[in-house]
Amino acid sequence: MSRLDWIVLAITLLGIIAYGLYKSQTTRNLDGYFLSNRSMPWYLVLLSIMGTQASAVTFLSAPGQAYTDGMRFVQYYFGLPLAMVVLCITFLPVFHKLKIYTAYEFLEKRFDLKTRTLTSFLFLLQRGLSTGISISAPSIILSSLLGWDIMWTNIFMGGLLIIYTVTGGARAVAYTQQLQLIIIFGGMAVAGYMVVHLLPSNVGFMDALHVSGRAGKLNVITTGYSDHHFDWNDRYNIWSGVIGGFFLALSYFGTDQSQVGRYLTARNETESKLGLLMNGLVKVPMQFMILLVGVLVFSFYQFSSEPVFFNQSQLVLLSHSRYRDSLADLQVQYRQVQADKVKGMNFLASHAGDSTSPQYRQTRQALTLTDQKKSWYRGTVKRWLNDPKVGGDSNDTNYIFIRFVVDYLPRGLIGLLVAVIFLAAWGSIAAALNSLASCTIVDFHKRFSRKELSEATEYRLSRLYTLLWGLFCIVVAQLAYNIGNSLIEAVNVLGSLFYGVILGIFLVAFYLKRIRGNAVFLSALITESGVITIHILNQKGIVHLSFLWLNVVGAAGVLLLSWVLQAAGGGGIKKVGNELPTC
Amino acid sequence: MKESKQEDQPGKVPIFGNWNYWYLLVIGLLVLLMAGFYMLTKHFS
């Protein structure tokens, strides 16, 4: 990075910290610290929800995902708008009427203390680990790309935000997320414009879409059917997106305190609903635009030199392995193929009006062969990296977009895009720390303390727990780096292991009024064991089920099992008293 | 605190006057987007 990039990066990050501290003034009690005195307007709730969901990996990985696998990843978000509607009808009115701090308080009122404690514990376990990985994932990418020390990158990625998160609580989190999202969207829009701008002069936006369309990258809707049967292991298709995505979004937004804590800051139920429904309106188009940037980067590389592997540090690793000489030969051959490809693509672009000529057709045929050769070279590099003696990481999806940024964007913009990655990480991590601290103090410390705590003590403890969770997550990030890159993928799977069961508990609470605490508690334990077993069998190749379906299995398992256990248990199924607000 | 602390009462439903219309809008836009994406996929494939 140039000096100008460093200046842009430093000003942006310091500006956010200063803004967070400036907005930190809040009343010194739990209501002020965790819920910003329930005073936020809907647009701040919306930005806070979006800022919490969008992590750094979202902006690093999504364009790379579109580059390698096309735009079908957008289907992952199809269930989200439906979940927003269900939340507004079912969950939100109850949460607001009960005036709770954490979603799990509701479970004690509905069932019993052990169900509340179990659910809150599952949340703390899942959120604490995944936040650590959320720090580690972008740190690994930036340290690998820019040669930064991983420990310091982790500390900067997960540590600086602690300053304003500890000081200002939910209020500082919401206001900084507002500014962070403005910078993030601005940065991504400029990156999108620059990709089109960097295309050859005779290639426009629509041409770029046609290029990626021909390569199958504009596969926005896929059905998951191949060879006349449905592929249950296919991660992103319209069915897994609508059904699996619905359960995942309902669980994430309805039962994950990092999100519940955001919309409980709204000044009333109407503002919460508006924030959630607006999220349902804008999330799919927003994700589409981010993926579109990846597709445009793909088109750009059809006319420019594309690296054989986007993670340079892995090529360095290979160059120190027994594949050193083979790699050198391969890179020479790859450069020649790449030059032929660029020459052919430029010919097609400049003769687009003459597509029926024999020369045009010959060039297209030659390009098909060139693409096959390029795939073979890339596959060979991946195979070498997968060699246990090399111990490399053969997945370079997360490096594609940032590699393009570093190699092709002008000075200053690189600093801005690196800042975007930091800010995206900070937005989700800050909300996670706030929610981890709120559950620790409300569901555990305060609930099990024999002493009555004063407001000042609760406030002081809340800040302390925020700080401790921040330090814990940095330690997890450091351990995640030492264990290996494969943990980056784990952050997605980790959520699906727990979300289904937690959602199942809440669905029983809302919809099966006759089920009591013992039945739901036992069914949650059994189903969680079952979900983890399915995941292990999936890892071993015995079962073939995409991780999104684990949410459905978990939720359906708790619903069904708790009903059976309640019916089989003493007294049959009797309706619980109607002392709680109804949906 | 600059924001006035308002009581947690469900206020008037903005614009449409009824939340059901908001829900229809969200679901309707999703259906429209899916249809648009389907046509985009067909057009560029």
PDB file of N, CA and C in Angstrom, chain A residues 290-354:
ATOM      1  N   ILE A 290     -23.759  -6.522  -4.829  1.00  0.00           N
ATOM      2  CA  ILE A 290     -22.406  -6.928  -4.399  1.00  0.00           C
ATOM      3  C   ILE A 290     -21.908  -8.086  -5.273  1.00  0.00           C
ATOM      4  N   LEU A 291     -22.806  -9.033  -5.547  1.00  0.00           N
ATOM      5  CA  LEU A 291     -22.427 -10.167  -6.407  1.00  0.00           C
ATOM      6  C   LEU A 291     -22.139  -9.713  -7.833  1.00  0.00           C
ATOM      7  N   LEU A 292     -22.895  -8.697  -8.265  1.00  0.00           N
ATOM      8  CA  LEU A 292     -22.693  -8.174  -9.620  1.00  0.00           C
ATOM      9  C   LEU A 292     -21.271  -7.619  -9.787  1.00  0.00           C
ATOM     10  N   VAL A 293     -20.740  -7.023  -8.720  1.00  0.00           N
ATOM     11  CA  VAL A 293     -19.356  -6.532  -8.769  1.00  0.00           C
ATOM     12  C   VAL A 293     -18.415  -7.703  -9.070  1.00  0.00           C
ATOM     13  N   GLY A 294     -18.675  -8.850  -8.422  1.00  0.00           N
ATOM     14  CA  GLY A 294     -17.851 -10.042  -8.667  1.00  0.00           C
ATOM     15  C   GLY A 294     -17.939 -10.525 -10.096  1.00  0.00           C
ATOM     16  N   VAL A 295     -19.147 -10.475 -10.657  1.00  0.00           N
ATOM     17  CA  VAL A 295     -19.350 -10.898 -12.047  1.00  0.00           C
ATOM     18  C   VAL A 295     -18.601  -9.951 -12.998  1.00  0.00           C
ATOM     19  N   LEU A 296     -18.636  -8.655 -12.682  1.00  0.00           N
ATOM     20  CA  LEU A 296     -17.923  -7.677 -13.518  1.00  0.00           C
ATOM     21  C   LEU A 296     -16.409  -7.881 -13.416  1.00  0.00           C
ATOM     22  N   VAL A 297     -15.944  -8.228 -12.216  1.00  0.00           N
ATOM     23  CA  VAL A 297     -14.508  -8.530 -12.063  1.00  0.00           C
ATOM     24  C   VAL A 297     -14.147  -9.743 -12.931  1.00  0.00           C
ATOM     25  N   PHE A 298     -15.048 -10.727 -12.988  1.00  0.00           N
ATOM     26  CA  PHE A 298     -14.819 -11.893 -13.862  1.00  0.00           C
ATOM     27  C   PHE A 298     -14.658 -11.450 -15.315  1.00  0.00           C
ATOM     28  N   SER A 299     -15.591 -10.589 -15.768  1.00  0.00           N
ATOM     29  CA  SER A 299     -15.514 -10.104 -17.160  1.00  0.00           C
ATOM     30  C   SER A 299     -14.216  -9.330 -17.389  1.00  0.00           C
ATOM     31  N   PHE A 300     -13.840  -8.524 -16.393  1.00  0.00           N
ATOM     32  CA  PHE A 300     -12.598  -7.742 -16.506  1.00  0.00           C
ATOM     33  C   PHE A 300     -11.408  -8.669 -16.749  1.00  0.00           C
ATOM     34  N   TYR A 301     -11.328  -9.760 -15.987  1.00  0.00           N
ATOM     35  CA  TYR A 301     -10.184 -10.666 -16.107  1.00  0.00           C
ATOM     36  C   TYR A 301     -10.195 -11.468 -17.418  1.00  0.00           C
ATOM     37  N   GLN A 302     -11.310 -11.435 -18.156  1.00  0.00           N
ATOM     38  CA  GLN A 302     -11.310 -12.091 -19.466  1.00  0.00           C
ATOM     39  C   GLN A 302     -10.490 -11.272 -20.471  1.00  0.00           C
ATOM     40  N   PHE A 303     -10.323  -9.972 -20.162  1.00  0.00           N
ATOM     41  CA  PHE A 303      -9.575  -9.092 -21.067  1.00  0.00           C
ATOM     42  C   PHE A 303      -8.225  -8.684 -20.473  1.00  0.00           C
ATOM     43  N   SER A 304      -7.915  -9.179 -19.288  1.00  0.00           N
ATOM     44  CA  SER A 304      -6.661  -8.801 -18.618  1.00  0.00           C
ATOM     45  C   SER A 304      -6.001 -10.046 -18.037  1.00  0.00           C
ATOM     46  N   SER A 305      -4.783  -9.846 -17.581  1.00  0.00           N
ATOM     47  CA  SER A 305      -4.023 -10.975 -17.062  1.00  0.00           C
ATOM     48  C   SER A 305      -4.605 -11.465 -15.727  1.00  0.00           C
ATOM     49  N   GLU A 306      -5.060 -12.718 -15.732  1.00  0.00           N
ATOM     50  CA  GLU A 306      -5.660 -13.302 -14.534  1.00  0.00           C
ATOM     51  C   GLU A 306      -4.633 -14.206 -13.844  1.00  0.00           C
ATOM     52  N   PRO A 307      -4.417 -14.018 -12.549  1.00  0.00           N
ATOM     53  CA  PRO A 307      -3.440 -14.897 -11.875  1.00  0.00           C
ATOM     54  C   PRO A 307      -3.888 -16.356 -11.932  1.00  0.00           C
ATOM     55  N   VAL A 308      -2.920 -17.272 -11.980  1.00  0.00           N
ATOM     56  CA  VAL A 308      -3.272 -18.692 -11.990  1.00  0.00           C
ATOM     57  C   VAL A 308      -3.918 -19.078 -10.657  1.00  0.00           C
ATOM     58  N   PHE A 309      -3.533 -18.374  -9.585  1.00  0.00           N
ATOM     59  CA  PHE A 309      -4.129 -18.577  -8.259  1.00  0.00           C
ATOM     60  C   PHE A 309      -4.097 -17.230  -7.549  1.00  0.00           C
ATOM     61  N   PHE A 310      -5.236 -16.843  -6.949  1.00  0.00           N
ATOM     62  CA  PHE A 310      -5.346 -15.472  -6.443  1.00  0.00           C
ATOM     63  C   PHE A 310      -4.646 -15.256  -5.101  1.00  0.00           C
ATOM     64  N   ASN A 311      -4.427 -16.323  -4.357  1.00  0.00           N
ATOM     65  CA  ASN A 311      -3.740 -16.171  -3.074  1.00  0.00           C
ATOM     66  C   ASN A 311      -2.236 -16.350  -3.301  1.00  0.00           C
ATOM     67  N   GLN A 312      -1.533 -15.223  -3.416  1.00  0.00           N
ATOM     68  CA  GLN A 312      -0.100 -15.256  -3.750  1.00  0.00           C
ATOM     69  C   GLN A 312       0.719 -16.000  -2.707  1.00  0.00           C
ATOM     70  N   SER A 313       0.313 -15.897  -1.447  1.00  0.00           N
ATOM     71  CA  SER A 313       1.111 -16.529  -0.381  1.00  0.00           C
ATOM     72  C   SER A 313       1.146 -18.058  -0.569  1.00  0.00           C
ATOM     73  N   GLN A 314       0.096 -18.619  -1.172  1.00  0.00           N
ATOM     74  CA  GLN A 314       0.075 -20.068  -1.406  1.00  0.00           C
ATOM     75  C   GLN A 314       1.008 -20.443  -2.560  1.00  0.00           C
ATOM     76  N   LEU A 315       1.163 -19.526  -3.530  1.00  0.00           N
ATOM     77  CA  LEU A 315       2.127 -19.782  -4.608  1.00  0.00           C
ATOM     78  C   LEU A 315       3.548 -19.735  -4.046  1.00  0.00           C
ATOM     79  N   VAL A 316       3.771 -18.823  -3.104  1.00  0.00           N
ATOM     80  CA  VAL A 316       5.087 -18.751  -2.441  1.00  0.00           C
ATOM     81  C   VAL A 316       5.340 -20.064  -1.693  1.00  0.00           C
ATOM     82  N   LEU A 317       4.272 -20.565  -1.036  1.00  0.00           N
ATOM     83  CA  LEU A 317       4.384 -21.838  -0.301  1.00  0.00           C
ATOM     84  C   LEU A 317       4.780 -22.966  -1.260  1.00  0.00           C
ATOM     85  N   LEU A 318       4.126 -22.987  -2.434  1.00  0.00           N
ATOM     86  CA  LEU A 318       4.448 -24.028  -3.428  1.00  0.00           C
ATOM     87  C   LEU A 318       5.875 -23.885  -3.949  1.00  0.00           C
ATOM     88  N   SER A 319       6.301 -22.624  -4.079  1.00  0.00           N
ATOM     89  CA  SER A 319       7.652 -22.398  -4.628  1.00  0.00           C
ATOM     90  C   SER A 319       8.742 -22.851  -3.649  1.00  0.00           C
ATOM     91  N   HIS A 320       8.349 -23.130  -2.393  1.00  0.00           N
ATOM     92  CA  HIS A 320       9.308 -23.672  -1.423  1.00  0.00           C
ATOM     93  C   HIS A 320       9.072 -25.163  -1.179  1.00  0.00           C
ATOM     94  N   SER A 321       8.246 -25.755  -2.019  1.00  0.00           N
ATOM     95  CA  SER A 321       7.944 -27.183  -1.835  1.00  0.00           C
ATOM     96  C   SER A 321       8.598 -28.005  -2.950  1.00  0.00           C
ATOM     97  N   ARG A 322       8.281 -29.274  -2.982  1.00  0.00           N
ATOM     98  CA  ARG A 322       8.861 -30.141  -4.025  1.00  0.00           C
ATOM     99  C   ARG A 322       8.276 -29.846  -5.406  1.00  0.00           C
ATOM    100  N   TYR A 323       7.241 -28.987  -5.439  1.00  0.00           N
ATOM    101  CA  TYR A 323       6.630 -28.621  -6.729  1.00  0.00           C
ATOM    102  C   TYR A 323       7.272 -27.357  -7.331  1.00  0.00           C
ATOM    103  N   ARG A 324       8.382 -26.909  -6.747  1.00  0.00           N
ATOM    104  CA  ARG A 324       8.983 -25.642  -7.157  1.00  0.00           C
ATOM    105  C   ARG A 324       9.231 -25.573  -8.666  1.00  0.00           C
ATOM    106  N   ASP A 325       9.915 -26.579  -9.217  1.00  0.00           N
ATOM    107  CA  ASP A 325      10.258 -26.552 -10.644  1.00  0.00           C
ATOM    108  C   ASP A 325       9.015 -26.711 -11.521  1.00  0.00           C
ATOM    109  N   SER A 326       8.113 -27.611 -11.087  1.00  0.00           N
ATOM    110  CA  SER A 326       6.880 -27.815 -11.858  1.00  0.00           C
ATOM    111  C   SER A 326       6.061 -26.532 -11.905  1.00  0.00           C
ATOM    112  N   LEU A 327       6.032 -25.803 -10.768  1.00  0.00           N
ATOM    113  CA  LEU A 327       5.273 -24.552 -10.706  1.00  0.00           C
ATOM    114  C   LEU A 327       5.851 -23.511 -11.665  1.00  0.00           C
ATOM    115  N   ALA A 328       7.180 -23.431 -11.696  1.00  0.00           N
ATOM    116  CA  ALA A 328       7.833 -22.463 -12.592  1.00  0.00           C
ATOM    117  C   ALA A 328       7.470 -22.768 -14.047  1.00  0.00           C
ATOM    118  N   ASP A 329       7.515 -24.058 -14.431  1.00  0.00           N
ATOM    119  CA  ASP A 329       7.149 -24.452 -15.804  1.00  0.00           C
ATOM    120  C   ASP A 329       5.686 -24.115 -16.094  1.00  0.00           C
ATOM    121  N   LEU A 330       4.838 -24.467 -15.119  1.00  0.00           N
ATOM    122  CA  LEU A 330       3.399 -24.235 -15.299  1.00  0.00           C
ATOM    123  C   LEU A 330       3.101 -22.742 -15.490  1.00  0.00           C
ATOM    124  N   GLN A 331       3.791 -21.903 -14.721  1.00  0.00           N
ATOM    125  CA  GLN A 331       3.512 -20.462 -14.818  1.00  0.00           C
ATOM    126  C   GLN A 331       3.926 -19.889 -16.178  1.00  0.00           C
ATOM    127  N   VAL A 332       5.008 -20.429 -16.738  1.00  0.00           N
ATOM    128  CA  VAL A 332       5.427 -19.991 -18.081  1.00  0.00           C
ATOM    129  C   VAL A 332       4.358 -20.368 -19.103  1.00  0.00           C
ATOM    130  N   GLN A 333       3.908 -21.642 -19.027  1.00  0.00           N
ATOM    131  CA  GLN A 333       2.877 -22.107 -19.981  1.00  0.00           C
ATOM    132  C   GLN A 333       1.566 -21.337 -19.778  1.00  0.00           C
ATOM    133  N   TYR A 334       1.239 -21.086 -18.509  1.00  0.00           N
ATOM    134  CA  TYR A 334      -0.020 -20.394 -18.199  1.00  0.00           C
ATOM    135  C   TYR A 334      -0.003 -18.975 -18.770  1.00  0.00           C
ATOM    136  N   ARG A 335       1.140 -18.311 -18.655  1.00  0.00           N
ATOM    137  CA  ARG A 335       1.247 -16.937 -19.182  1.00  0.00           C
ATOM    138  C   ARG A 335       0.986 -16.908 -20.684  1.00  0.00           C
ATOM    139  N   GLN A 336       1.489 -17.923 -21.395  1.00  0.00           N
ATOM    140  CA  GLN A 336       1.278 -17.989 -22.848  1.00  0.00           C
ATOM    141  C   GLN A 336      -0.214 -18.180 -23.164  1.00  0.00           C
ATOM    142  N   VAL A 337      -0.836 -19.123 -22.445  1.00  0.00           N
ATOM    143  CA  VAL A 337      -2.269 -19.386 -22.649  1.00  0.00           C
ATOM    144  C   VAL A 337      -3.075 -18.120 -22.325  1.00  0.00           C
ATOM    145  N   GLN A 338      -2.676 -17.458 -21.248  1.00  0.00           N
ATOM    146  CA  GLN A 338      -3.366 -16.236 -20.820  1.00  0.00           C
ATOM    147  C   GLN A 338      -3.256 -15.150 -21.901  1.00  0.00           C
ATOM    148  N   ALA A 339      -2.066 -15.031 -22.495  1.00  0.00           N
ATOM    149  CA  ALA A 339      -1.864 -14.022 -23.554  1.00  0.00           C
ATOM    150  C   ALA A 339      -2.753 -14.341 -24.762  1.00  0.00           C
ATOM    151  N   ASP A 340      -2.842 -15.635 -25.118  1.00  0.00           N
ATOM    152  CA  ASP A 340      -3.714 -16.050 -26.230  1.00  0.00           C
ATOM    153  C   ASP A 340      -5.174 -15.705 -25.925  1.00  0.00           C
ATOM    154  N   LYS A 341      -5.539 -15.942 -24.680  1.00  0.00           N
ATOM    155  CA  LYS A 341      -6.922 -15.688 -24.259  1.00  0.00           C
ATOM    156  C   LYS A 341      -7.269 -14.199 -24.405  1.00  0.00           C
ATOM    157  N   VAL A 342      -6.404 -13.341 -23.879  1.00  0.00           N
ATOM    158  CA  VAL A 342      -6.647 -11.890 -23.929  1.00  0.00           C
ATOM    159  C   VAL A 342      -6.711 -11.415 -25.386  1.00  0.00           C
ATOM    160  N   LYS A 343      -5.789 -11.958 -26.206  1.00  0.00           N
ATOM    161  CA  LYS A 343      -5.772 -11.589 -27.630  1.00  0.00           C
ATOM    162  C   LYS A 343      -7.092 -11.991 -28.301  1.00  0.00           C
ATOM    163  N   GLY A 344      -7.536 -13.218 -28.024  1.00  0.00           N
ATOM    164  CA  GLY A 344      -8.785 -13.724 -28.600  1.00  0.00           C
ATOM    165  C   GLY A 344      -9.990 -12.927 -28.144  1.00  0.00           C
ATOM    166  N   MET A 345     -10.045 -12.600 -26.866  1.00  0.00           N
ATOM    167  CA  MET A 345     -11.186 -11.851 -26.331  1.00  0.00           C
ATOM    168  C   MET A 345     -11.243 -10.449 -26.937  1.00  0.00           C
ATOM    169  N   ASN A 346     -10.082  -9.829 -27.084  1.00  0.00           N
ATOM    170  CA  ASN A 346     -10.052  -8.494 -27.688  1.00  0.00           C
ATOM    171  C   ASN A 346     -10.487  -8.543 -29.155  1.00  0.00           C
ATOM    172  N   PHE A 347     -10.121  -9.636 -29.836  1.00  0.00           N
ATOM    173  CA  PHE A 347     -10.559  -9.796 -31.232  1.00  0.00           C
ATOM    174  C   PHE A 347     -12.086  -9.893 -31.294  1.00  0.00           C
ATOM    175  N   LEU A 348     -12.661 -10.715 -30.419  1.00  0.00           N
ATOM    176  CA  LEU A 348     -14.124 -10.872 -30.415  1.00  0.00           C
ATOM    177  C   LEU A 348     -14.815  -9.550 -30.103  1.00  0.00           C
ATOM    178  N   ALA A 349     -14.217  -8.787 -29.151  1.00  0.00           N
ATOM    179  CA  ALA A 349     -14.837  -7.516 -28.764  1.00  0.00           C
ATOM    180  C   ALA A 349     -14.804  -6.520 -29.914  1.00  0.00           C
ATOM    181  N   SER A 350     -13.710  -6.512 -30.666  1.00  0.00           N
ATOM    182  CA  SER A 350     -13.591  -5.533 -31.750  1.00  0.00           C
ATOM    183  C   SER A 350     -14.313  -5.989 -33.034  1.00  0.00           C
ATOM    184  N   HIS A 351     -14.708  -7.278 -33.078  1.00  0.00           N
ATOM    185  CA  HIS A 351     -15.445  -7.774 -34.259  1.00  0.00           C
ATOM    186  C   HIS A 351     -16.843  -8.268 -33.883  1.00  0.00           C
ATOM    187  N   ALA A 352     -17.410  -7.645 -32.851  1.00  0.00           N
ATOM    188  CA  ALA A 352     -18.712  -8.115 -32.346  1.00  0.00           C
ATOM    189  C   ALA A 352     -19.799  -8.053 -33.407  1.00  0.00           C
ATOM    190  N   GLY A 353     -19.698  -7.092 -34.337  1.00  0.00           N
ATOM    191  CA  GLY A 353     -20.715  -6.952 -35.380  1.00  0.00           C
ATOM    192  C   GLY A 353     -20.555  -7.966 -36.511  1.00  0.00           C
ATOM    193  N   ASP A 354     -19.482  -8.739 -36.464  1.00  0.00           N
ATOM    194  CA  ASP A 354     -19.181  -9.673 -37.551  1.00  0.00           C
ATOM    195  C   ASP A 354     -19.135 -11.108 -37.014  1.00  0.00           C
TER     196      ASP A 354
END
